[in-house]
Amino acid sequence: MLDAHVPSGNPATAWARRTSEYRLVSPANRRRMTVVVVGTGLAGAGAAAALGELGYRVECFTFHDAPRRAHSVAAQGGINAARARKVDGDSLARFISDTVKGGDFRGREADVVRLATESVRVIDHLQAIGAPFAREYGGQLATRSFGGVQVSRTYYTRGQTGQQLQVAASQALLRQVARGTVTLHTRTEMLDLVVADGRAQGIVTRDLVTGEIGFTPGHAVVLATGGYGSVYFHSTLAMNSNATATWRAHRRGALFASPSFVQFHPTALPVSSHWQSKTTLMSESLRNDGRIWVPATPGDTRAPGDIPEAERDYYLERRYPAFGNLTPRDIASRAARDEIEAGRGVGPLRNSVYLDFRDALARLGRDTITERYGNLFEMYRDATGEDPYAVPMRIAPGAHFTMGGLWSDYDQMTTVPGLFVGGEAGNNYHGANRLGANSLLSACVDGWFTLPLSVPHYLAPLVGHPLLGADSPEATESLAWVRRRTERLVDNDGVARPVAFHRRLGEILYRGCGVSRSEAGLRRALDDVRALREEFWRDVRVAGPADRLNQELERAGRVADFLELAELMVLDALDRTESCGAHFREEHALADGEAARDDEHWCNVSAWETTPEGRHVRHLEELSFALVPLAVRNYR
C-alpha cells in the first residue's frame, strides 16, 4: 500500500494546512541549491521560472530548439478556473464535484481540491504575465463551457489558449535565463535518471546536435515532459512527443500509475490514409456551438446537405439530454465509435461523424463564429480542403491525453526521493478521464504554485550537501549504460526503420487497448507487443552515426521505450477488471451500456514497479472520497 502523505482531516483544508507546514530555504542558501527541470511546457517553464525567481540555480532542458515549442501550445480550447464570475451556479465545490465525477472517482480527491483552490490564482497570474484572455463587452474576462459541466468556467484566448499561455510562460522563463538564475539547454534529450544514496541526484542527456552524452547533477529533479499518447502512433500529440524521460525514471525505481488510463478525444480529425503520420485535434470548445450527428440510416452516402433534419440522428443530444454535445470525452468517444461500428459513419472511409455549425451560423452569424473559432476553422480547411462554414466538419475519436503517469504523492514527489513530476507526466488529478480545459490548469498549478513550495520543502535538509560528481559510481554507470544502448541501436544489423515498428505498435494498441477493451483482445495485444519488441531489437536499422544529428536514432530510442511501456499499459488494462472512465472493459458494462465501476475491489490506483528482470509488480494507493460521495456517473 502506498502512502500519498495527504494531511489528515478534512481534505477541503488540506492544501492550506500543508502550505503552512512546508519547510523553507533561506534566500542566502537558495543560490547554493541546484534543481534540474526537464521540459519547458506550462508545467516545466512555470516551475523553472518560479524556482529561478526564488533564487535557486535551475538547469532546464528541452529537446526543442526553443522553450515555446513545447506541446502545451496544442491545448487550444481554454483553461478552467473556479472563479464563479457568472451567475450560473458555479462554485469551488461544484468544480471539485465535476472533476472527481468526471474522472469516475479514480483520482485523488485532496489533489483535486488543490487544483480547484489554486485555479483562481492561475488566471490572475497568467493574465499578469501577458496572456491575452478574451473579454466580454464590459471588460470582464469571458468564459465558455466545456465537456462534463453545465456551467461556464473555461477562460480562453479565441482558439489559441495553449499557444498564448505557452508564449507567456516562455517569456517568464527567458526572463530568468537573462537574470542568470536559469541555464537553458535546448536540443538536449534526457536519457536516464541518476539515483545515488536512494535519491534522485541528476540526469544523463544527449546533445541532439553533436551526439555528446553528459551528466548534469542536481539536488532535485523535476520531470515535466508530458504524456505518452503518441505510443498509439496516430495521436493528436506532436510527432516528437514521447515517454522516454518518465520511462527511464520508472526503470530507475519510480512507480508508474494507471498506464491504461488513456483518453481518446472525440473531436479529432479521422485518419484518411494508412500513411498518415498523426491525427489533428479540433478543440473541444467547438462542441459549444457545433452539433454532432450521423445519418439515421446505416450506409447513407448522401452529402450532408442532402440529408433532411428528420433523417439525422443527433445521438448525443438524444442519449444524454442534460449535457448533449458537451458530455465528457470518454462518453462522447464511445458513442461515436458505436455509431461508426453500426454502419452510420460518414466520409470517404466511413470512419467519422459530423460536427455541424449550420444552426449556430444561422443563430449567431458568421462574424461571431469566426470570432470564437476562426483559427480552428482555418486549420480544418487547411487539413481537409473543406470549408466548415459551408459543410460540417468530420471528426472521430483519436488517442489524446494520458491520465496515467509517474505516481506522485501529495507533494508531487515520486517514489524516488528528490524526483518530482508536473503536468501530464504525473497521474494524480484526472482519475480515469480528464475533463476538458483541466489540462492547462493542472500544468500551471503544478508549475507555478505547487512545485515551488514542495521542492524547497524537500531541499531544506540538504542545504550544504555537495552535488553528485560526474566521477561517482552512479553517474559513471548511468553514462556507460546510455552509451551501450545508443551503440546497440546504431550497430544493430537490421532491415526496418524505427517508424515501421511504431506504426505496427499503434495498430496493436488501437485494436486491443483502444476506446474499448476485452479480455481476449488484451491477451492478444500482450502477446503481439512482446513479439514486436523482440522483433524490434532483432530487425531495427538506424541509419547514420551517433556523434551528430540523427533523428532516426532519436526515434529508435523512443520506440524502444514505447514497446516496454505498451506492455505495461496492456497488462494494467487486463488486470483492472472493471470499467471506469476511459478504461472501458466490454465485460464490465451496465445494462444501458455505460461503464460499470467495481468500487469494492478497484477504488484504488494501480502503481507499477518494473524489476530489472522486466517483471511487473503492482502496488496500490487506496482512494477515499469525503467531499464527493461515490456515485454512478449520470450525464443524462
XYZ file of C-alpha atoms in Angstrom:
636
model
C 0.000 0.000 0.000
C 1.259 3.449 -0.941
C 1.045 6.475 1.319
C 0.268 9.711 -0.561
C 1.093 11.785 2.540
C -2.176 13.711 2.332
C -2.663 15.745 5.521
C -5.148 14.054 7.825
C -8.512 15.619 8.437
C -10.823 17.494 6.115
C -9.483 17.342 2.511
C -11.087 20.726 1.830
C -8.471 22.388 4.051
C -5.553 20.015 3.390
C -3.740 22.339 0.983
C -3.989 25.363 3.246
C -2.610 23.340 6.134
C 0.180 21.809 4.048
C 1.408 25.151 2.696
C 1.761 26.469 6.233
C 3.782 23.379 7.235
C 6.294 23.363 4.374
C 9.898 23.902 5.385
C 11.692 26.837 3.794
C 15.177 27.561 2.461
C 16.662 30.961 3.274
C 17.457 33.277 0.349
C 21.185 33.033 1.076
C 21.100 29.241 0.761
C 18.923 29.050 -2.350
C 21.704 30.107 -4.685
C 23.705 27.094 -3.443
C 20.986 24.604 -4.427
C 20.555 23.250 -7.957
C 17.288 21.945 -9.380
C 17.136 20.112 -12.713
C 13.894 20.727 -14.642
C 13.198 18.609 -17.724
C 10.586 20.052 -20.076
C 9.558 23.606 -20.937
C 5.804 23.275 -21.356
C 3.494 25.051 -18.960
C 4.495 22.866 -16.008
C 8.224 22.871 -16.743
C 8.518 26.522 -17.739
C 6.430 27.545 -14.734
C 8.484 25.509 -12.271
C 11.825 26.632 -13.725
C 10.782 30.294 -13.826
C 9.304 30.264 -10.327
C 12.283 28.465 -8.771
C 14.647 30.809 -10.613
C 12.701 33.817 -9.359
C 13.088 32.464 -5.814
C 16.858 32.351 -6.287
C 17.630 28.679 -6.912
C 20.068 27.587 -9.621
C 17.995 25.866 -12.265
C 19.239 23.671 -15.105
C 16.355 23.483 -17.604
C 16.286 21.029 -20.516
C 14.202 20.745 -23.687
C 14.712 18.730 -26.853
C 13.144 21.601 -28.809
C 15.143 24.448 -30.329
C 13.211 26.938 -28.161
C 11.095 26.530 -24.989
C 7.923 27.865 -26.594
C 7.860 24.876 -28.980
C 6.672 22.619 -26.122
C 3.449 20.725 -26.785
C 1.388 22.818 -24.359
C 0.739 25.037 -27.387
C -1.666 22.419 -28.733
C -4.295 22.700 -25.956
C -6.213 25.496 -27.626
C -9.702 25.384 -26.159
C -9.265 27.008 -22.759
C -8.302 26.726 -19.091
C -10.736 26.132 -16.240
C -10.977 28.181 -13.058
C -13.463 28.120 -10.201
C -13.819 31.903 -10.061
C -17.646 31.854 -10.283
C -17.778 35.225 -12.057
C -21.004 34.321 -13.866
C -24.339 33.873 -12.129
C -24.779 30.307 -13.365
C -24.419 28.290 -10.149
C -20.688 27.589 -10.337
C -18.644 27.329 -7.151
C -15.485 25.793 -5.759
C -17.500 22.821 -4.526
C -19.045 22.308 -7.962
C -15.625 22.439 -9.625
C -14.396 19.717 -7.249
C -17.507 17.624 -7.796
C -17.336 17.930 -11.600
C -13.645 16.947 -11.673
C -13.925 13.995 -9.279
C -17.052 12.746 -11.044
C -15.524 13.363 -14.475
C -12.551 11.182 -13.508
C -15.027 8.466 -12.464
C -13.763 8.522 -8.863
C -10.299 7.273 -9.720
C -8.392 10.485 -8.914
C -7.125 11.725 -5.550
C -9.765 13.988 -4.016
C -7.341 16.141 -1.990
C -5.309 16.915 -5.111
C -8.464 17.967 -6.943
C -9.199 20.368 -4.076
C -5.757 21.928 -4.577
C -6.376 22.157 -8.323
C -9.640 23.992 -7.717
C -8.276 26.241 -4.984
C -5.274 27.442 -6.984
C -7.264 27.819 -10.205
C -8.330 31.304 -9.145
C -4.731 32.480 -8.742
C -3.686 30.835 -12.013
C -5.898 33.070 -14.146
C -4.738 36.233 -12.377
C -1.103 35.157 -12.685
C -1.302 34.257 -16.367
C -3.063 37.493 -17.142
C -0.331 39.377 -15.273
C 2.459 37.783 -17.315
C 0.798 38.549 -20.624
C -1.875 36.003 -21.551
C -4.493 37.914 -23.633
C -7.696 36.306 -22.370
C -10.892 37.057 -24.242
C -13.154 39.661 -22.648
C -16.821 40.493 -22.577
C -18.028 43.835 -23.922
C -17.787 45.406 -20.458
C -14.174 44.322 -19.942
C -14.737 41.254 -17.755
C -12.870 38.103 -18.750
C -15.030 35.894 -20.957
C -15.764 32.216 -20.294
C -17.381 29.329 -22.103
C -18.450 25.769 -21.300
C -16.587 22.514 -21.834
C -17.494 18.837 -21.680
C -18.713 17.290 -18.447
C -20.010 20.507 -16.857
C -23.147 22.631 -17.031
C -21.552 25.970 -16.126
C -19.265 28.405 -17.911
C -15.827 28.294 -16.223
C -13.392 28.000 -19.124
C -11.222 31.062 -19.847
C -9.831 31.264 -23.359
C -7.932 33.266 -25.967
C -10.072 32.553 -29.032
C -8.913 29.114 -30.206
C -5.278 29.754 -29.260
C -5.271 29.338 -25.485
C -2.421 26.855 -25.161
C -0.301 28.799 -27.601
C -0.806 32.125 -25.829
C -0.230 30.663 -22.357
C 2.923 28.936 -23.581
C 4.235 32.199 -25.044
C 3.648 33.941 -21.705
C 5.293 31.132 -19.716
C 8.261 31.011 -22.099
C 8.779 34.749 -21.696
C 8.800 34.327 -17.915
C 11.330 31.511 -18.259
C 13.592 33.502 -20.580
C 13.477 36.399 -18.144
C 15.136 34.124 -15.587
C 17.621 32.953 -18.207
C 18.577 36.596 -18.756
C 18.888 37.116 -14.996
C 21.275 34.172 -14.769
C 19.233 32.002 -12.389
C 18.205 29.523 -15.114
C 20.541 27.831 -17.570
C 18.575 26.693 -20.612
C 19.723 23.615 -22.549
C 17.924 23.341 -25.893
C 18.120 20.420 -28.358
C 19.026 18.159 -25.433
C 17.189 14.948 -24.505
C 17.127 13.214 -21.136
C 18.032 9.545 -21.476
C 18.462 8.402 -17.866
C 17.911 9.344 -14.231
C 20.838 9.074 -11.815
C 19.882 7.770 -8.386
C 22.515 7.833 -5.632
C 22.122 7.307 -1.882
C 18.483 6.480 -2.519
C 17.552 9.831 -4.071
C 17.499 11.462 -7.498
C 20.714 13.426 -7.995
C 20.879 14.240 -11.687
C 20.193 13.176 -15.247
C 22.091 11.861 -18.250
C 21.394 13.634 -21.535
C 22.338 13.510 -25.192
C 23.010 16.653 -27.200
C 20.836 16.108 -30.280
C 23.156 18.170 -32.491
C 26.592 16.853 -31.508
C 25.614 13.493 -30.054
C 27.564 14.233 -26.860
C 26.355 12.305 -23.821
C 26.777 14.083 -20.495
C 25.737 14.188 -16.840
C 24.054 17.116 -15.076
C 23.789 16.911 -11.262
C 21.045 18.411 -9.141
C 19.830 18.372 -5.588
C 16.370 17.592 -7.000
C 14.932 16.685 -10.406
C 11.570 17.784 -11.835
C 10.131 15.911 -14.810
C 7.530 17.890 -16.758
C 7.802 16.036 -20.056
C 4.158 15.483 -20.961
C 2.155 12.367 -21.683
C 2.662 9.217 -23.726
C -0.381 9.253 -26.042
C 1.903 9.088 -29.080
C 2.566 5.441 -28.211
C -0.515 4.875 -30.419
C 1.359 6.364 -33.432
C -1.789 8.023 -34.757
C -2.408 10.505 -31.953
C -3.187 14.172 -31.510
C 0.255 14.743 -29.996
C 3.253 16.242 -31.769
C 5.457 13.736 -33.574
C 8.308 14.318 -31.107
C 6.184 13.709 -28.007
C 7.425 10.613 -26.220
C 7.699 8.766 -22.910
C 11.448 8.301 -22.639
C 12.111 10.618 -19.668
C 9.352 9.191 -17.488
C 10.001 5.622 -18.590
C 13.723 5.899 -17.845
C 12.820 7.250 -14.393
C 10.417 4.345 -13.977
C 13.167 1.845 -14.725
C 15.228 3.573 -12.018
C 12.552 2.977 -9.392
C 9.715 5.488 -9.871
C 6.374 3.669 -9.907
C 4.183 4.118 -12.999
C 0.499 4.616 -12.159
C -2.606 3.786 -14.197
C -0.827 3.383 -17.560
C -4.007 2.080 -19.231
C -5.986 5.260 -18.477
C -5.782 6.842 -21.926
C -8.249 9.418 -23.192
C -9.474 9.302 -26.782
C -10.546 12.778 -27.863
C -13.905 12.713 -29.643
C -13.103 15.807 -31.701
C -10.047 14.652 -33.649
C -9.877 14.501 -37.431
C -10.287 10.975 -38.792
C -7.398 9.047 -40.262
C -7.724 9.414 -44.012
C -4.775 7.303 -45.161
C -2.654 4.426 -43.890
C 0.404 6.601 -44.472
C -0.877 9.500 -42.406
C 1.689 10.269 -39.688
C -0.650 11.642 -36.992
C -4.146 12.890 -36.320
C -5.137 16.524 -35.830
C -7.091 17.764 -32.837
C -10.071 20.059 -33.269
C -10.666 21.781 -29.938
C -13.435 20.550 -27.675
C -14.593 24.157 -27.477
C -16.206 23.593 -30.888
C -18.799 21.420 -29.157
C -20.233 24.520 -27.509
C -21.838 25.560 -30.805
C -21.393 22.576 -33.119
C -23.952 19.751 -33.140
C -22.792 16.147 -33.619
C -24.860 13.838 -35.790
C -24.849 10.881 -38.176
C -27.344 9.724 -40.809
C -30.152 7.789 -39.176
C -29.919 5.095 -41.851
C -26.744 2.960 -41.965
C -24.822 3.197 -45.216
C -26.352 6.533 -46.239
C -23.917 8.010 -48.800
C -25.701 11.292 -49.477
C -23.896 14.586 -48.949
C -24.735 16.056 -45.520
C -26.661 18.957 -47.044
C -28.932 16.480 -48.833
C -29.938 14.659 -45.648
C -33.096 16.271 -44.204
C -33.427 17.042 -40.497
C -35.814 14.147 -39.894
C -33.211 11.672 -41.182
C -30.378 12.890 -38.932
C -29.554 11.373 -35.549
C -28.135 13.887 -33.067
C -27.202 10.907 -30.940
C -25.519 12.702 -28.015
C -28.489 15.032 -27.611
C -30.777 12.003 -27.772
C -28.848 9.810 -25.343
C -27.685 12.484 -22.893
C -30.263 15.289 -22.984
C -28.927 17.023 -19.835
C -25.423 17.530 -21.313
C -25.968 16.912 -25.029
C -22.887 17.552 -27.132
C -20.903 18.527 -24.010
C -20.795 15.054 -22.481
C -17.357 14.046 -21.125
C -14.801 12.904 -23.648
C -14.838 9.215 -22.779
C -18.611 9.012 -23.204
C -18.616 11.032 -26.432
C -15.805 8.897 -27.895
C -17.530 5.599 -27.085
C -20.788 6.909 -28.524
C -19.043 7.936 -31.766
C -17.346 4.566 -32.019
C -20.715 2.827 -31.563
C -22.257 4.849 -34.388
C -19.320 4.188 -36.723
C -19.297 0.457 -35.990
C -23.065 0.339 -36.563
C -22.508 1.477 -40.154
C -23.519 5.103 -39.708
C -20.031 6.512 -40.141
C -19.523 9.259 -42.716
C -16.737 10.394 -45.017
C -14.790 8.516 -47.703
C -13.693 5.787 -45.267
C -16.958 5.843 -43.247
C -14.863 6.358 -40.109
C -16.159 9.672 -38.735
C -19.221 11.630 -37.586
C -20.377 15.150 -38.402
C -19.779 18.256 -36.270
C -22.200 20.725 -37.800
C -22.283 24.529 -37.326
C -25.286 25.173 -39.569
C -27.627 26.076 -36.714
C -25.024 28.182 -34.865
C -24.221 30.151 -38.007
C -27.911 30.850 -38.539
C -28.415 31.844 -34.885
C -25.232 33.848 -34.214
C -23.940 34.853 -37.636
C -20.623 34.159 -39.307
C -18.802 37.034 -37.606
C -19.471 35.675 -34.110
C -18.453 32.124 -35.057
C -15.281 33.481 -36.672
C -14.508 35.498 -33.541
C -14.831 32.398 -31.358
C -13.282 29.719 -33.552
C -11.755 31.381 -36.608
C -8.277 29.853 -36.383
C -9.747 26.390 -35.782
C -11.906 26.689 -38.883
C -8.840 27.757 -40.864
C -6.892 24.793 -39.517
C -9.661 22.409 -40.530
C -9.802 23.871 -44.030
C -6.023 23.608 -44.395
C -6.030 19.966 -43.229
C -9.009 18.729 -45.241
C -9.631 21.167 -48.092
C -13.245 21.524 -46.914
C -14.906 24.745 -45.729
C -16.568 24.174 -42.313
C -18.661 27.302 -42.819
C -20.329 25.522 -45.743
C -20.175 21.797 -44.838
C -19.999 20.001 -41.471
C -16.637 19.039 -40.030
C -15.864 15.323 -39.880
C -14.463 14.110 -36.537
C -13.548 10.791 -34.907
C -12.001 9.562 -31.643
C -8.208 9.840 -31.550
C -5.614 8.930 -28.901
C -5.016 12.097 -26.935
C -4.360 12.627 -23.212
C -2.917 10.134 -20.746
C -4.246 10.196 -17.205
C -1.575 7.693 -16.193
C 1.999 8.698 -15.450
C 4.601 8.521 -12.722
C 2.896 8.050 -9.369
C 3.419 11.013 -7.068
C 2.340 11.838 -3.559
C 0.516 14.961 -2.414
C 3.771 16.939 -2.767
C 4.222 15.827 -6.398
C 7.176 13.621 -5.403
C 7.544 10.133 -6.864
C 8.650 7.002 -5.053
C 12.233 8.069 -5.794
C 13.024 10.771 -3.222
C 14.028 14.021 -4.895
C 12.257 13.186 -8.179
C 9.177 15.347 -8.754
C 6.660 15.411 -11.611
C 4.442 18.133 -13.025
C 1.687 18.277 -15.609
C 0.743 15.296 -17.740
C 3.856 13.380 -16.691
C 2.099 12.667 -13.379
C -1.102 10.797 -12.554
C -2.857 12.371 -9.610
C -5.616 14.780 -10.741
C -7.708 13.352 -13.522
C -8.622 9.822 -12.461
C -9.827 7.702 -15.352
C -10.946 10.593 -17.563
C -9.803 14.216 -17.792
C -12.396 16.925 -18.154
C -11.728 19.346 -20.978
C -9.726 22.506 -20.105
C -8.273 20.923 -16.941
C -5.028 20.044 -18.737
C -3.629 23.570 -18.976
C -4.849 24.191 -15.444
C -3.143 21.177 -13.883
C 0.149 22.019 -15.623
C 0.001 25.630 -14.411
C -0.976 24.719 -10.849
C 1.906 22.252 -10.641
C 4.475 24.553 -12.221
C 3.641 27.889 -10.646
C 2.051 27.062 -7.286
C 2.835 23.507 -6.093
C 6.399 22.593 -7.051
C 7.851 25.988 -5.955
C 6.660 25.081 -2.441
C 7.156 21.302 -2.289
C 10.621 21.204 -3.885
C 12.128 23.661 -1.332
C 10.496 21.591 1.434
C 12.498 18.610 0.201
C 15.675 20.680 -0.285
C 15.696 22.234 3.200
C 17.543 19.337 4.907
C 20.043 19.144 2.012
C 21.475 22.631 2.486
C 25.245 22.283 2.468
C 25.236 18.952 0.612
C 27.525 18.955 -2.450
C 26.294 17.985 -5.889
C 26.997 14.474 -7.084
C 30.244 14.286 -9.008
C 30.446 13.115 -12.599
C 33.025 10.554 -11.476
C 30.707 8.976 -8.903
C 29.921 5.277 -9.432
C 26.223 6.008 -10.043
C 26.855 8.694 -12.667
C 29.565 6.619 -14.338
C 27.315 3.576 -14.523
C 24.425 5.567 -15.973
C 26.627 7.219 -18.599
C 28.004 3.828 -19.598
C 24.517 2.336 -19.835
C 23.293 5.126 -22.131
C 26.351 4.762 -24.370
C 25.896 0.987 -24.614
C 22.218 1.345 -25.503
C 22.992 4.012 -28.110
C 25.726 1.887 -29.665
C 23.456 -1.150 -29.731
C 20.833 0.775 -31.699
C 23.325 2.241 -34.170
C 25.223 -1.021 -34.670
C 22.177 -3.276 -34.982
C 22.247 -5.157 -38.277
C 18.556 -4.836 -39.073
C 16.443 -4.028 -42.114
C 13.431 -1.994 -40.857
C 13.240 1.665 -39.859
C 12.053 2.540 -36.322
C 8.882 4.192 -37.662
C 7.724 0.860 -39.072
C 7.675 -0.681 -35.599
C 5.979 2.373 -34.129
C 3.207 2.195 -36.729
C 2.630 -1.502 -36.046
C 2.598 -0.885 -32.301
C -0.103 1.729 -32.774
C -2.216 -0.721 -34.760
C -1.905 -3.293 -31.968
C -2.907 -0.805 -29.285
C -5.828 0.735 -31.184
C -7.173 -2.749 -31.837
C -6.596 -4.277 -28.402
C -6.265 -1.416 -25.912
C -8.246 1.380 -27.529
C -11.596 3.054 -26.916
C -12.900 -0.251 -25.532
C -11.084 -3.345 -24.312
C -11.906 -7.016 -23.783
C -10.021 -9.816 -22.075
C -9.469 -11.691 -25.318
C -8.321 -8.559 -27.155
C -5.964 -7.561 -24.359
C -4.377 -11.011 -24.131
C -3.783 -10.982 -27.865
C -2.340 -7.456 -27.655
C 0.000 -8.503 -24.838
C 1.391 -11.348 -26.942
C 1.681 -9.093 -30.002
C 3.528 -6.338 -28.120
C 6.037 -8.767 -26.659
C 6.654 -10.360 -30.044
C 7.052 -6.949 -31.686
C 9.607 -5.889 -29.066
C 11.711 -8.969 -29.773
C 11.454 -8.280 -33.493
C 12.456 -4.646 -32.947
C 15.751 -5.499 -31.261
C 16.433 -8.101 -33.920
C 15.466 -6.169 -37.059
C 15.624 -2.418 -36.397
C 18.027 -0.441 -38.555
C 19.291 3.014 -37.582
C 20.969 4.843 -40.452
C 23.810 7.199 -39.617
C 26.208 7.512 -36.660
C 25.565 8.602 -33.081
C 28.022 11.521 -32.997
C 25.878 14.008 -34.919
C 22.265 14.997 -35.544
C 20.443 11.730 -36.157
C 16.659 11.742 -35.957
C 16.491 8.045 -36.797
C 18.459 7.345 -33.625
C 16.163 9.611 -31.605
C 13.079 7.801 -32.921
C 14.607 4.363 -32.322
C 15.300 5.078 -28.665
C 11.795 6.407 -28.117
C 10.146 3.470 -29.882
C 12.192 1.050 -27.771
C 10.759 2.691 -24.650
C 7.244 2.730 -26.128
C 7.453 -1.031 -26.657
C 8.214 -1.572 -22.978
C 5.570 0.901 -21.832
C 2.947 -0.651 -24.127
C 3.326 -3.996 -22.394
C 2.631 -2.359 -19.042
C -0.354 -0.462 -20.467
C -1.961 -3.657 -21.734
C -1.130 -5.544 -18.545
C -2.715 -2.797 -16.421
C -5.860 -2.809 -18.583
C -6.058 -6.592 -18.328
C -5.503 -6.516 -14.583
C -8.199 -3.893 -13.819
C -11.386 -5.954 -14.107
C -13.828 -3.043 -14.103
C -14.889 -0.238 -16.395
C -14.194 3.320 -15.281
C -13.972 6.482 -17.330
C -11.835 5.979 -20.418
C -10.949 2.414 -19.345
C -13.926 0.525 -20.762
C -13.899 -3.266 -20.428
C -16.646 -4.778 -22.548
C -17.208 -7.481 -19.921
C -17.983 -4.834 -17.314
C -20.853 -2.670 -18.553
C -24.200 -1.629 -17.131
C -27.474 -2.600 -18.798
C -27.570 0.726 -20.647
C -24.046 0.225 -21.969
C -22.313 2.641 -19.580
C -19.170 1.863 -17.594
C -19.619 -0.411 -14.568
C -17.197 0.500 -11.780
C -16.271 -2.011 -9.084
C -15.668 0.189 -6.062
C -15.406 -2.752 -3.693
C -12.252 -4.067 -5.362
C -10.924 -1.222 -7.528
C -11.388 2.067 -5.686
C -7.633 2.496 -5.826
C -4.721 3.496 -8.023
C -2.516 0.780 -9.513
C 1.117 1.885 -9.397
C 3.503 -0.493 -11.106
C 7.106 -1.414 -10.424
C 9.223 -2.977 -13.171
C 12.078 -5.067 -11.820
C 15.500 -5.161 -13.533
C 14.474 -8.536 -14.977
C 11.360 -6.985 -16.532
C 8.787 -8.403 -14.109
C 5.866 -6.113 -13.254
C 4.709 -5.744 -9.635
C 1.537 -3.869 -8.696
C 1.364 -1.519 -5.706
C -1.876 0.142 -4.584
C -2.973 3.518 -3.282
C -6.413 3.307 -1.713
C -8.751 6.172 -2.622
C -11.375 7.739 -0.372
C -13.954 10.457 -1.027
C -15.167 12.668 1.789
C -16.420 15.672 -0.198
C -17.911 13.935 -3.254
C -19.627 10.654 -2.280
C -19.143 7.676 -4.581
C -21.934 7.527 -7.147
C -22.624 6.177 -10.611
C -21.931 8.881 -13.186
C -25.068 10.113 -14.884
C -24.977 12.685 -17.702
C -28.500 12.012 -18.939
